[in-house]
A tleap script that builds the chain and sets N, CA, C and O, in Angstrom:
source leaprc.protein.ff14SB
mol = sequence {
  NGLN VAL GLN LEU VAL GLU SER GLY GLY GLY
  LEU VAL GLN ALA GLY GLY SER LEU ARG LEU
  SER CYS ALA ALA SER GLY ARG THR PHE SER
  ASN TYR ALA MET GLY TRP PHE ARG GLN ALA
  PRO GLY LYS GLU ARG GLU PHE VAL ALA ALA
  ILE SER TRP ASN GLY ALA ASN THR TYR TYR
  ALA ASP SER VAL LYS GLY ARG PHE THR ILE
  SER ARG ASP ASN ALA LYS ASN THR VAL TYR
  LEU GLN MET SER SER LEU LYS PRO GLU ASP
  THR ALA VAL TYR TYR CYS ALA ALA ARG HIE
  ASN PHE ASP GLY GLY VAL VAL ALA GLY LEU
  TYR ASP TYR TRP GLY GLN GLY THR GLN VAL
  THR VAL SER CSER
}
set mol.1.N position { 0.835 -1.194 0.000 }
set mol.1.CA position { 0.000 0.000 0.000 }
set mol.1.C position { 0.869 1.242 0.000 }
set mol.1.O position { 1.935 1.280 0.614 }
set mol.2.N position { 0.393 2.247 -0.696 }
set mol.2.CA position { 1.035 3.556 -0.696 }
set mol.2.C position { -0.002 4.567 -0.225 }
set mol.2.O position { -1.112 4.636 -0.752 }
set mol.3.N position { 0.382 5.342 0.771 }
set mol.3.CA position { -0.493 6.413 1.242 }
set mol.3.C position { 0.015 7.741 0.683 }
set mol.3.O position { 1.210 8.034 0.716 }
set mol.4.N position { -0.920 8.530 0.171 }
set mol.4.CA position { -0.584 9.812 -0.449 }
set mol.4.C position { -1.375 10.921 0.228 }
set mol.4.O position { -2.588 10.809 0.411 }
set mol.5.N position { -0.683 11.986 0.598 }
set mol.5.CA position { -1.339 13.107 1.258 }
set mol.5.C position { -0.944 14.395 0.544 }
set mol.5.O position { 0.224 14.784 0.544 }
set mol.6.N position { -1.929 15.051 -0.064 }
set mol.6.CA position { -1.688 16.318 -0.754 }
set mol.6.C position { -1.807 17.496 0.216 }
set mol.6.O position { -2.512 17.428 1.223 }
set mol.7.N position { -1.103 18.566 -0.117 }
set mol.7.CA position { -1.212 19.806 0.644 }
set mol.7.C position { -0.841 20.960 -0.272 }
set mol.7.O position { -0.299 20.757 -1.358 }
set mol.8.N position { -1.138 22.168 0.174 }
set mol.8.CA position { -0.735 23.355 -0.566 }
set mol.8.C position { -1.828 24.040 -1.345 }
set mol.8.O position { -1.602 25.095 -1.936 }
set mol.9.N position { -3.020 23.453 -1.355 }
set mol.9.CA position { -4.114 24.100 -2.060 }
set mol.9.C position { -4.582 25.346 -1.327 }
set mol.9.O position { -4.158 25.625 -0.205 }
set mol.10.N position { -5.462 26.087 -1.984 }
set mol.10.CA position { -5.995 27.290 -1.365 }
set mol.10.C position { -6.654 28.197 -2.374 }
set mol.10.O position { -6.932 27.802 -3.506 }
set mol.11.N position { -6.902 29.428 -1.942 }
set mol.11.CA position { -7.527 30.440 -2.775 }
set mol.11.C position { -6.460 31.411 -3.269 }
set mol.11.O position { -5.663 31.920 -2.481 }
set mol.12.N position { -6.449 31.663 -4.563 }
set mol.12.CA position { -5.451 32.562 -5.145 }
set mol.12.C position { -6.121 33.366 -6.257 }
set mol.12.O position { -7.070 32.900 -6.887 }
set mol.13.N position { -5.623 34.560 -6.489 }
set mol.13.CA position { -6.151 35.377 -7.569 }
set mol.13.C position { -5.581 34.923 -8.907 }
set mol.13.O position { -4.499 34.339 -8.975 }
set mol.14.N position { -6.324 35.200 -9.958 }
set mol.14.CA position { -5.848 34.879 -11.298 }
set mol.14.C position { -4.482 35.537 -11.527 }
set mol.14.O position { -4.257 36.689 -11.158 }
set mol.15.N position { -3.591 34.778 -12.140 }
set mol.15.CA position { -2.234 35.239 -12.356 }
set mol.15.C position { -1.268 34.863 -11.252 }
set mol.15.O position { -0.056 35.018 -11.402 }
set mol.16.N position { -1.794 34.374 -10.155 }
set mol.16.CA position { -0.966 34.003 -9.026 }
set mol.16.C position { -0.381 32.611 -9.163 }
set mol.16.O position { -0.524 31.947 -10.190 }
set mol.17.N position { 0.284 32.187 -8.091 }
set mol.17.CA position { 0.982 30.897 -8.079 }
set mol.17.C position { 0.655 30.121 -6.810 }
set mol.17.O position { 0.326 30.693 -5.771 }
set mol.18.N position { 0.756 28.813 -6.928 }
set mol.18.CA position { 0.643 27.903 -5.792 }
set mol.18.C position { 1.576 26.726 -6.038 }
set mol.18.O position { 1.854 26.374 -7.184 }
set mol.19.N position { 2.054 26.124 -4.962 }
set mol.19.CA position { 2.812 24.886 -5.084 }
set mol.19.C position { 2.114 23.805 -4.278 }
set mol.19.O position { 1.951 23.918 -3.063 }
set mol.20.N position { 1.710 22.767 -4.970 }
set mol.20.CA position { 1.118 21.617 -4.306 }
set mol.20.C position { 2.206 20.605 -3.981 }
set mol.20.O position { 3.173 20.441 -4.725 }
set mol.21.N position { 2.025 19.934 -2.856 }
set mol.21.CA position { 2.928 18.861 -2.460 }
set mol.21.C position { 2.120 17.592 -2.237 }
set mol.21.O position { 0.945 17.641 -1.871 }
set mol.22.N position { 2.758 16.472 -2.460 }
set mol.22.CA position { 2.135 15.178 -2.204 }
set mol.22.C position { 3.179 14.302 -1.519 }
set mol.22.O position { 4.179 13.915 -2.124 }
set mol.23.N position { 2.932 14.000 -0.259 }
set mol.23.CA position { 3.858 13.180 0.518 }
set mol.23.C position { 3.408 11.731 0.471 }
set mol.23.O position { 2.238 11.423 0.701 }
set mol.24.N position { 4.344 10.848 0.173 }
set mol.24.CA position { 4.033 9.431 0.042 }
set mol.24.C position { 4.661 8.641 1.187 }
set mol.24.O position { 5.715 9.003 1.709 }
set mol.25.N position { 3.994 7.564 1.561 }
set mol.25.CA position { 4.539 6.656 2.567 }
set mol.25.C position { 4.036 5.249 2.275 }
set mol.25.O position { 3.038 5.057 1.580 }
set mol.26.N position { 4.746 4.279 2.817 }
set mol.26.CA position { 4.285 2.912 2.749 }
set mol.26.C position { 5.101 1.982 1.879 }
set mol.26.O position { 5.299 0.825 2.247 }
set mol.27.N position { 5.577 2.442 0.746 }
set mol.27.CA position { 6.375 1.615 -0.148 }
set mol.27.C position { 7.547 2.456 -0.668 }
set mol.27.O position { 7.649 3.643 -0.358 }
set mol.28.N position { 8.408 1.849 -1.439 }
set mol.28.CA position { 9.562 2.561 -1.979 }
set mol.28.C position { 9.092 3.572 -3.020 }
set mol.28.O position { 8.682 3.209 -4.123 }
set mol.29.N position { 9.159 4.828 -2.650 }
set mol.29.CA position { 8.616 5.903 -3.488 }
set mol.29.C position { 9.257 5.911 -4.859 }
set mol.29.O position { 8.579 6.166 -5.854 }
set mol.30.N position { 10.547 5.637 -4.933 }
set mol.30.CA position { 11.265 5.720 -6.209 }
set mol.30.C position { 10.892 4.604 -7.183 }
set mol.30.O position { 11.373 4.590 -8.316 }
set mol.31.N position { 10.048 3.677 -6.759 }
set mol.31.CA position { 9.547 2.630 -7.655 }
set mol.31.C position { 8.242 3.012 -8.343 }
set mol.31.O position { 7.653 2.212 -9.071 }
set mol.32.N position { 7.798 4.246 -8.103 }
set mol.32.CA position { 6.501 4.668 -8.598 }
set mol.32.C position { 6.612 5.921 -9.451 }
set mol.32.O position { 7.239 6.905 -9.057 }
set mol.33.N position { 5.995 5.871 -10.627 }
set mol.33.CA position { 5.735 7.096 -11.363 }
set mol.33.C position { 4.604 7.823 -10.646 }
set mol.33.O position { 3.759 7.199 -10.004 }
set mol.34.N position { 4.598 9.140 -10.762 }
set mol.34.CA position { 3.599 9.951 -10.070 }
set mol.34.C position { 2.858 10.836 -11.054 }
set mol.34.O position { 3.404 11.271 -12.068 }
set mol.35.N position { 1.605 11.087 -10.728 }
set mol.35.CA position { 0.812 11.957 -11.586 }
set mol.35.C position { -0.037 12.896 -10.762 }
set mol.35.O position { -0.335 12.635 -9.596 }
set mol.36.N position { -0.419 13.988 -11.386 }
set mol.36.CA position { -1.398 14.916 -10.824 }
set mol.36.C position { -2.607 14.945 -11.764 }
set mol.36.O position { -2.476 15.030 -12.985 }
set mol.37.N position { -3.771 14.872 -11.151 }
set mol.37.CA position { -5.028 14.984 -11.874 }
set mol.37.C position { -5.877 16.043 -11.180 }
set mol.37.O position { -5.581 16.444 -10.055 }
set mol.38.N position { -6.919 16.488 -11.845 }
set mol.38.CA position { -7.821 17.451 -11.211 }
set mol.38.C position { -9.256 17.174 -11.644 }
set mol.38.O position { -9.516 16.598 -12.700 }
set mol.39.N position { -10.164 17.601 -10.797 }
set mol.39.CA position { -11.584 17.414 -11.088 }
set mol.39.C position { -12.346 18.652 -10.646 }
set mol.39.O position { -12.364 19.008 -9.468 }
set mol.40.N position { -12.969 19.292 -11.612 }
set mol.40.CA position { -13.802 20.452 -11.342 }
set mol.40.C position { -15.243 19.993 -11.139 }
set mol.40.O position { -15.614 18.915 -11.604 }
set mol.41.N position { -16.061 20.790 -10.452 }
set mol.41.CA position { -17.461 20.404 -10.219 }
set mol.41.C position { -18.181 20.108 -11.525 }
set mol.41.O position { -18.134 20.900 -12.466 }
set mol.42.N position { -18.847 18.963 -11.573 }
set mol.42.CA position { -19.616 18.594 -12.742 }
set mol.42.C position { -18.810 18.087 -13.907 }
set mol.42.O position { -19.354 17.834 -14.982 }
set mol.43.N position { -17.491 17.931 -13.702 }
set mol.43.CA position { -16.631 17.464 -14.796 }
set mol.43.C position { -15.913 16.194 -14.400 }
set mol.43.O position { -15.823 15.852 -13.221 }
set mol.44.N position { -15.405 15.506 -15.397 }
set mol.44.CA position { -14.643 14.285 -15.128 }
set mol.44.C position { -13.232 14.638 -14.674 }
set mol.44.O position { -12.724 15.727 -14.940 }
set mol.45.N position { -12.622 13.691 -13.987 }
set mol.45.CA position { -11.238 13.869 -13.571 }
set mol.45.C position { -10.358 13.915 -14.819 }
set mol.45.O position { -10.519 13.109 -15.735 }
set mol.46.N position { -9.427 14.869 -14.842 }
set mol.46.CA position { -8.565 15.010 -16.009 }
set mol.46.C position { -7.095 15.041 -15.615 }
set mol.46.O position { -6.716 15.471 -14.525 }
set mol.47.N position { -6.293 14.567 -16.549 }
set mol.47.CA position { -4.847 14.531 -16.369 }
set mol.47.C position { -4.271 15.941 -16.361 }
set mol.47.O position { -4.698 16.804 -17.128 }
set mol.48.N position { -3.295 16.163 -15.484 }
set mol.48.CA position { -2.595 17.440 -15.430 }
set mol.48.C position { -1.123 17.275 -15.777 }
set mol.48.O position { -0.610 17.935 -16.681 }
set mol.49.N position { -0.443 16.379 -15.045 }
set mol.49.CA position { 0.992 16.205 -15.262 }
set mol.49.C position { 1.428 14.864 -14.695 }
set mol.49.O position { 0.763 14.301 -13.826 }
set mol.50.N position { 2.552 14.356 -15.193 }
set mol.50.CA position { 3.100 13.096 -14.687 }
set mol.50.C position { 4.617 13.154 -14.756 }
set mol.50.O position { 5.199 13.921 -15.524 }
set mol.51.N position { 5.243 12.316 -13.927 }
set mol.51.CA position { 6.705 12.265 -13.879 }
set mol.51.C position { 7.136 10.833 -13.663 }
set mol.51.O position { 6.515 10.101 -12.893 }
set mol.52.N position { 8.195 10.431 -14.337 }
set mol.52.CA position { 8.698 9.069 -14.205 }
set mol.52.C position { 9.345 8.873 -12.847 }
set mol.52.O position { 9.577 9.834 -12.113 }
set mol.53.N position { 9.638 7.614 -12.516 }
set mol.53.CA position { 10.085 7.353 -11.150 }
set mol.53.C position { 11.454 7.945 -10.830 }
set mol.53.O position { 11.776 8.153 -9.660 }
set mol.54.N position { 12.265 8.219 -11.853 }
set mol.54.CA position { 13.553 8.854 -11.574 }
set mol.54.C position { 13.553 10.341 -11.915 }
set mol.54.O position { 14.582 11.010 -11.820 }
set mol.55.N position { 12.389 10.847 -12.312 }
set mol.55.CA position { 12.265 12.266 -12.630 }
set mol.55.C position { 12.761 12.663 -14.006 }
set mol.55.O position { 12.735 13.840 -14.365 }
set mol.56.N position { 13.214 11.683 -14.780 }
set mol.56.CA position { 13.810 12.014 -16.077 }
set mol.56.C position { 12.771 12.457 -17.112 }
set mol.56.O position { 13.064 13.275 -17.985 }
set mol.57.N position { 11.567 11.914 -17.007 }
set mol.57.CA position { 10.523 12.213 -17.992 }
set mol.57.C position { 9.354 12.920 -17.327 }
set mol.57.O position { 8.893 12.520 -16.258 }
set mol.58.N position { 8.891 13.959 -17.965 }
set mol.58.CA position { 7.709 14.668 -17.484 }
set mol.58.C position { 6.724 14.852 -18.634 }
set mol.58.O position { 7.107 14.933 -19.802 }
set mol.59.N position { 5.456 14.915 -18.271 }
set mol.59.CA position { 4.386 15.024 -19.258 }
set mol.59.C position { 3.348 16.011 -18.728 }
set mol.59.O position { 3.102 16.083 -17.524 }
set mol.60.N position { 2.749 16.762 -19.636 }
set mol.60.CA position { 1.784 17.782 -19.237 }
set mol.60.C position { 0.583 17.785 -20.168 }
set mol.60.O position { 0.692 17.496 -21.359 }
set mol.61.N position { -0.562 18.118 -19.593 }
set mol.61.CA position { -1.726 18.410 -20.421 }
set mol.61.C position { -1.468 19.705 -21.168 }
set mol.61.O position { -0.774 20.593 -20.672 }
set mol.62.N position { -2.025 19.805 -22.351 }
set mol.62.CA position { -1.819 21.018 -23.151 }
set mol.62.C position { -2.304 22.258 -22.408 }
set mol.62.O position { -1.742 23.342 -22.565 }
set mol.63.N position { -3.338 22.098 -21.608 }
set mol.63.CA position { -3.937 23.250 -20.929 }
set mol.63.C position { -3.039 23.853 -19.857 }
set mol.63.O position { -3.260 24.989 -19.437 }
set mol.64.N position { -2.027 23.111 -19.406 }
set mol.64.CA position { -1.151 23.623 -18.337 }
set mol.64.C position { 0.294 23.747 -18.780 }
set mol.64.O position { 1.132 24.257 -18.036 }
set mol.65.N position { 0.593 23.284 -19.985 }
set mol.65.CA position { 1.976 23.309 -20.467 }
set mol.65.C position { 2.511 24.732 -20.468 }
set mol.65.O position { 1.852 25.648 -20.960 }
set mol.66.N position { 3.700 24.919 -19.919 }
set mol.66.CA position { 4.304 26.241 -19.836 }
set mol.66.C position { 3.924 27.014 -18.593 }
set mol.66.O position { 4.530 28.042 -18.294 }
set mol.67.N position { 2.923 26.532 -17.860 }
set mol.67.CA position { 2.493 27.223 -16.628 }
set mol.67.C position { 2.734 26.378 -15.385 }
set mol.67.O position { 3.016 26.916 -14.314 }
set mol.68.N position { 2.624 25.062 -15.516 }
set mol.68.CA position { 2.795 24.141 -14.397 }
set mol.68.C position { 4.087 23.350 -14.570 }
set mol.68.O position { 4.512 23.061 -15.689 }
set mol.69.N position { 4.703 23.007 -13.436 }
set mol.69.CA position { 5.909 22.179 -13.451 }
set mol.69.C position { 5.780 21.087 -12.400 }
set mol.69.O position { 5.520 21.362 -11.229 }
set mol.70.N position { 5.966 19.852 -12.831 }
set mol.70.CA position { 5.962 18.729 -11.893 }
set mol.70.C position { 7.402 18.364 -11.577 }
set mol.70.O position { 8.269 18.394 -12.450 }
set mol.71.N position { 7.646 18.024 -10.332 }
set mol.71.CA position { 8.989 17.600 -9.915 }
set mol.71.C position { 8.840 16.636 -8.745 }
set mol.71.O position { 7.760 16.495 -8.172 }
set mol.72.N position { 9.928 15.983 -8.406 }
set mol.72.CA position { 9.887 15.044 -7.278 }
set mol.72.C position { 11.218 15.050 -6.552 }
set mol.72.O position { 12.266 15.342 -7.127 }
set mol.73.N position { 11.144 14.722 -5.280 }
set mol.73.CA position { 12.328 14.572 -4.444 }
set mol.73.C position { 12.224 13.194 -3.813 }
set mol.73.O position { 11.512 13.012 -2.825 }
set mol.74.N position { 12.927 12.228 -4.377 }
set mol.74.CA position { 12.809 10.854 -3.878 }
set mol.74.C position { 13.386 10.700 -2.470 }
set mol.74.O position { 12.999 9.784 -1.744 }
set mol.75.N position { 14.281 11.562 -2.086 }
set mol.75.CA position { 14.825 11.500 -0.726 }
set mol.75.C position { 13.779 11.927 0.300 }
set mol.75.O position { 13.830 11.519 1.460 }
set mol.76.N position { 12.826 12.755 -0.143 }
set mol.76.CA position { 11.767 13.222 0.754 }
set mol.76.C position { 10.431 12.533 0.493 }
set mol.76.O position { 9.428 12.848 1.133 }
set mol.77.N position { 10.424 11.595 -0.449 }
set mol.77.CA position { 9.176 10.883 -0.790 }
set mol.77.C position { 8.047 11.845 -1.137 }
set mol.77.O position { 6.905 11.668 -0.713 }
set mol.78.N position { 8.388 12.857 -1.909 }
set mol.78.CA position { 7.416 13.916 -2.199 }
set mol.78.C position { 7.448 14.285 -3.671 }
set mol.78.O position { 8.506 14.340 -4.298 }
set mol.79.N position { 6.261 14.534 -4.204 }
set mol.79.CA position { 6.131 15.065 -5.557 }
set mol.79.C position { 5.453 16.438 -5.448 }
set mol.79.O position { 4.604 16.666 -4.586 }
set mol.80.N position { 5.852 17.332 -6.340 }
set mol.80.CA position { 5.372 18.700 -6.292 }
set mol.80.C position { 4.691 19.070 -7.614 }
set mol.80.O position { 4.966 18.497 -8.668 }
set mol.81.N position { 3.806 20.036 -7.510 }
set mol.81.CA position { 3.239 20.657 -8.706 }
set mol.81.C position { 3.287 22.166 -8.500 }
set mol.81.O position { 2.500 22.730 -7.741 }
set mol.82.N position { 4.224 22.804 -9.189 }
set mol.82.CA position { 4.334 24.252 -9.147 }
set mol.82.C position { 3.403 24.826 -10.205 }
set mol.82.O position { 3.536 24.530 -11.393 }
set mol.83.N position { 2.462 25.649 -9.763 }
set mol.83.CA position { 1.455 26.209 -10.668 }
set mol.83.C position { 1.623 27.723 -10.720 }
set mol.83.O position { 1.603 28.398 -9.691 }
set mol.84.N position { 1.787 28.239 -11.919 }
set mol.84.CA position { 1.966 29.672 -12.110 }
set mol.84.C position { 0.958 30.177 -13.135 }
set mol.84.O position { 0.348 29.393 -13.862 }
set mol.85.N position { 0.792 31.489 -13.183 }
set mol.85.CA position { -0.148 32.117 -14.123 }
set mol.85.C position { -1.514 31.426 -14.060 }
set mol.85.O position { -2.111 31.077 -15.078 }
set mol.86.N position { -1.972 31.247 -12.846 }
set mol.86.CA position { -3.213 30.506 -12.650 }
set mol.86.C position { -4.407 31.243 -13.247 }
set mol.86.O position { -4.466 32.473 -13.262 }
set mol.87.N position { -5.351 30.454 -13.735 }
set mol.87.CA position { -6.560 30.967 -14.367 }
set mol.87.C position { -7.783 30.435 -13.615 }
set mol.87.O position { -7.699 29.393 -12.966 }
set mol.88.N position { -8.900 31.128 -13.692 }
set mol.88.CA position { -10.109 30.611 -13.023 }
set mol.88.C position { -10.464 29.188 -13.464 }
set mol.88.O position { -11.004 28.416 -12.671 }
set mol.89.N position { -10.174 28.840 -14.695 }
set mol.89.CA position { -10.487 27.486 -15.175 }
set mol.89.C position { -9.579 26.413 -14.580 }
set mol.89.O position { -9.800 25.224 -14.807 }
set mol.90.N position { -8.565 26.816 -13.825 }
set mol.90.CA position { -7.732 25.844 -13.103 }
set mol.90.C position { -8.384 25.435 -11.780 }
set mol.90.O position { -7.886 24.535 -11.104 }
set mol.91.N position { -9.475 26.073 -11.407 }
set mol.91.CA position { -10.170 25.740 -10.168 }
set mol.91.C position { -10.652 24.302 -10.203 }
set mol.91.O position { -11.364 23.897 -11.122 }
set mol.92.N position { -10.257 23.531 -9.194 }
set mol.92.CA position { -10.600 22.111 -9.139 }
set mol.92.C position { -10.035 21.525 -7.854 }
set mol.92.O position { -9.265 22.167 -7.139 }
set mol.93.N position { -10.433 20.304 -7.585 }
set mol.93.CA position { -9.740 19.503 -6.579 }
set mol.93.C position { -8.598 18.786 -7.293 }
set mol.93.O position { -8.804 18.122 -8.309 }
set mol.94.N position { -7.395 18.930 -6.749 }
set mol.94.CA position { -6.206 18.330 -7.351 }
set mol.94.C position { -5.812 17.079 -6.563 }
set mol.94.O position { -5.716 17.090 -5.336 }
set mol.95.N position { -5.590 16.010 -7.312 }
set mol.95.CA position { -5.245 14.719 -6.724 }
set mol.95.C position { -3.857 14.283 -7.206 }
set mol.95.O position { -3.513 14.464 -8.374 }
set mol.96.N position { -3.080 13.717 -6.310 }
set mol.96.CA position { -1.882 13.044 -6.779 }
set mol.96.C position { -2.145 11.543 -6.799 }
set mol.96.O position { -3.000 11.031 -6.077 }
set mol.97.N position { -1.388 10.858 -7.641 }
set mol.97.CA position { -1.585 9.430 -7.839 }
set mol.97.C position { -0.243 8.771 -8.094 }
set mol.97.O position { 0.684 9.393 -8.615 }
set mol.98.N position { -0.153 7.499 -7.718 }
set mol.98.CA position { 1.079 6.728 -7.870 }
set mol.98.C position { 0.821 5.512 -8.757 }
set mol.98.O position { -0.203 4.839 -8.639 }
set mol.99.N position { 1.763 5.253 -9.635 }
set mol.99.CA position { 1.670 4.101 -10.530 }
set mol.99.C position { 2.942 3.287 -10.397 }
set mol.99.O position { 4.042 3.825 -10.527 }
set mol.100.N position { 2.803 1.994 -10.141 }
set mol.100.CA position { 3.966 1.132 -9.970 }
set mol.100.C position { 4.533 0.795 -11.348 }
set mol.100.O position { 4.299 -0.282 -11.898 }
set mol.101.N position { 5.285 1.755 -11.883 }
set mol.101.CA position { 5.784 1.654 -13.244 }
set mol.101.C position { 6.829 2.741 -13.426 }
set mol.101.O position { 6.844 3.722 -12.683 }
set mol.102.N position { 7.699 2.571 -14.407 }
set mol.102.CA position { 8.718 3.604 -14.641 }
set mol.102.C position { 8.070 4.937 -15.008 }
set mol.102.O position { 8.416 5.987 -14.466 }
set mol.103.N position { 7.135 4.868 -15.926 }
set mol.103.CA position { 6.519 6.092 -16.425 }
set mol.103.C position { 5.065 6.188 -15.980 }
set mol.103.O position { 4.391 5.182 -15.763 }
set mol.104.N position { 4.608 7.417 -15.852 }
set mol.104.CA position { 3.207 7.632 -15.564 }
set mol.104.C position { 2.392 7.545 -16.830 }
set mol.104.O position { 2.861 6.988 -17.822 }
set mol.105.N position { 1.221 8.063 -16.827 }
set mol.105.CA position { 0.359 8.055 -17.994 }
set mol.105.C position { -0.716 9.092 -17.820 }
set mol.105.O position { -0.860 9.696 -16.757 }
set mol.106.N position { -1.482 9.294 -18.898 }
set mol.106.CA position { -2.521 10.311 -18.865 }
set mol.106.C position { -3.876 9.751 -18.461 }
set mol.106.O position { -4.829 10.507 -18.278 }
set mol.107.N position { -3.970 8.446 -18.321 }
set mol.107.CA position { -5.241 7.792 -18.006 }
set mol.107.C position { -5.289 7.489 -16.519 }
set mol.107.O position { -4.398 6.831 -15.982 }
set mol.108.N position { -6.325 7.970 -15.860 }
set mol.108.CA position { -6.438 7.790 -14.412 }
set mol.108.C position { -6.439 6.315 -14.012 }
set mol.108.O position { -5.906 5.956 -12.962 }
set mol.109.N position { -7.029 5.471 -14.836 }
set mol.109.CA position { -7.122 4.056 -14.517 }
set mol.109.C position { -5.804 3.324 -14.449 }
set mol.109.O position { -5.743 2.203 -13.945 }
set mol.110.N position { -4.724 3.952 -14.958 }
set mol.110.CA position { -3.407 3.325 -14.905 }
set mol.110.C position { -2.767 3.427 -13.528 }
set mol.110.O position { -1.809 2.710 -13.239 }
set mol.111.N position { -3.272 4.290 -12.693 }
set mol.111.CA position { -2.657 4.567 -11.394 }
set mol.111.C position { -3.225 3.662 -10.308 }
set mol.111.O position { -4.406 3.311 -10.307 }
set mol.112.N position { -2.346 3.301 -9.393 }
set mol.112.CA position { -2.689 2.311 -8.376 }
set mol.112.C position { -3.183 2.923 -7.075 }
set mol.112.O position { -4.012 2.334 -6.381 }
set mol.113.N position { -2.680 4.091 -6.748 }
set mol.113.CA position { -3.013 4.711 -5.464 }
set mol.113.C position { -3.313 6.190 -5.675 }
set mol.113.O position { -2.769 6.844 -6.565 }
set mol.114.N position { -4.217 6.697 -4.805 }
set mol.114.CA position { -4.665 8.085 -4.925 }
set mol.114.C position { -4.678 8.758 -3.565 }
set mol.114.O position { -4.909 8.121 -2.538 }
set mol.115.N position { -4.423 10.064 -3.581 }
set mol.115.CA position { -4.597 10.859 -2.387 }
set mol.115.C position { -6.038 11.322 -2.268 }
set mol.115.O position { -6.885 11.011 -3.106 }
set mol.116.N position { -6.292 12.074 -1.205 }
set mol.116.CA position { -7.670 12.511 -0.919 }
set mol.116.C position { -8.016 13.812 -1.639 }
set mol.116.O position { -9.185 14.194 -1.690 }
set mol.117.N position { -7.020 14.494 -2.192 }
set mol.117.CA position { -7.249 15.713 -2.948 }
set mol.117.C position { -7.080 16.975 -2.127 }
set mol.117.O position { -7.243 16.969 -0.907 }
set mol.118.N position { -6.751 18.059 -2.818 }
set mol.118.CA position { -6.644 19.367 -2.199 }
set mol.118.C position { -7.310 20.385 -3.126 }
set mol.118.O position { -7.127 20.351 -4.343 }
set mol.119.N position { -8.080 21.284 -2.529 }
set mol.119.CA position { -8.868 22.233 -3.315 }
set mol.119.C position { -8.003 23.410 -3.752 }
set mol.119.O position { -7.285 24.001 -2.946 }
set mol.120.N position { -8.081 23.740 -5.029 }
set mol.120.CA position { -7.458 24.947 -5.576 }
set mol.120.C position { -8.572 25.799 -6.174 }
set mol.120.O position { -9.326 25.348 -7.036 }
set mol.121.N position { -8.659 27.039 -5.701 }
set mol.121.CA position { -9.671 27.958 -6.206 }
set mol.121.C position { -8.975 29.216 -6.721 }
set mol.121.O position { -8.232 29.867 -5.986 }
set mol.122.N position { -9.219 29.549 -7.979 }
set mol.122.CA position { -8.608 30.724 -8.591 }
set mol.122.C position { -9.718 31.734 -8.867 }
set mol.122.O position { -10.642 31.467 -9.636 }
set mol.123.N position { -9.611 32.888 -8.232 }
set mol.123.CA position { -10.621 33.928 -8.407 }
set mol.123.C position { -10.222 34.878 -9.531 }
set mol.123.O position { -9.041 35.131 -9.767 }
set mol.124.N position { -11.233 35.393 -10.214 }
set mol.124.CA position { -10.964 36.298 -11.343 }
set mol.124.C position { -10.906 37.747 -10.895 }
set mol.124.O position { -10.689 38.639 -11.716 }
savepdb mol mol.pdb
quit
C-alpha cells in the first residue's frame, strides 16, 4: 500500500501561483511514477501532469503546459506541482496518484493509489 497526502491548495487570484505537495509513505517511493489529476465540479477527472520514477521524464496536459511544473524529491518521498499564471479554469480539486511503473500516464485508470485531494480555487 502507498499512502498519499496532498497539501498546498488554497484560494489565489488569477495570475498568481501555488505549489502543491504530495507526501508518500508505505512503499519505496522511487519505484513509482507519479501523476497529478484534477476534477472540477460537474466534470470528469482530467490529467494534469506526470513524472517518471527517476524524474527524467515529465508530461503535461496542453492546458497547463508552460504554466505548471511537476517535480519530485525521492529523498523526501514527495512530488510537487508548481502552478503559475493561474486561471479561473484551473479551479478544481487536485489529486496526486502513484503508478507502480517507470513512467506515468494520462489515463487515471493506470494509477494504483490516490490521495484525498486538495482544493485549488482561482478567483478572477
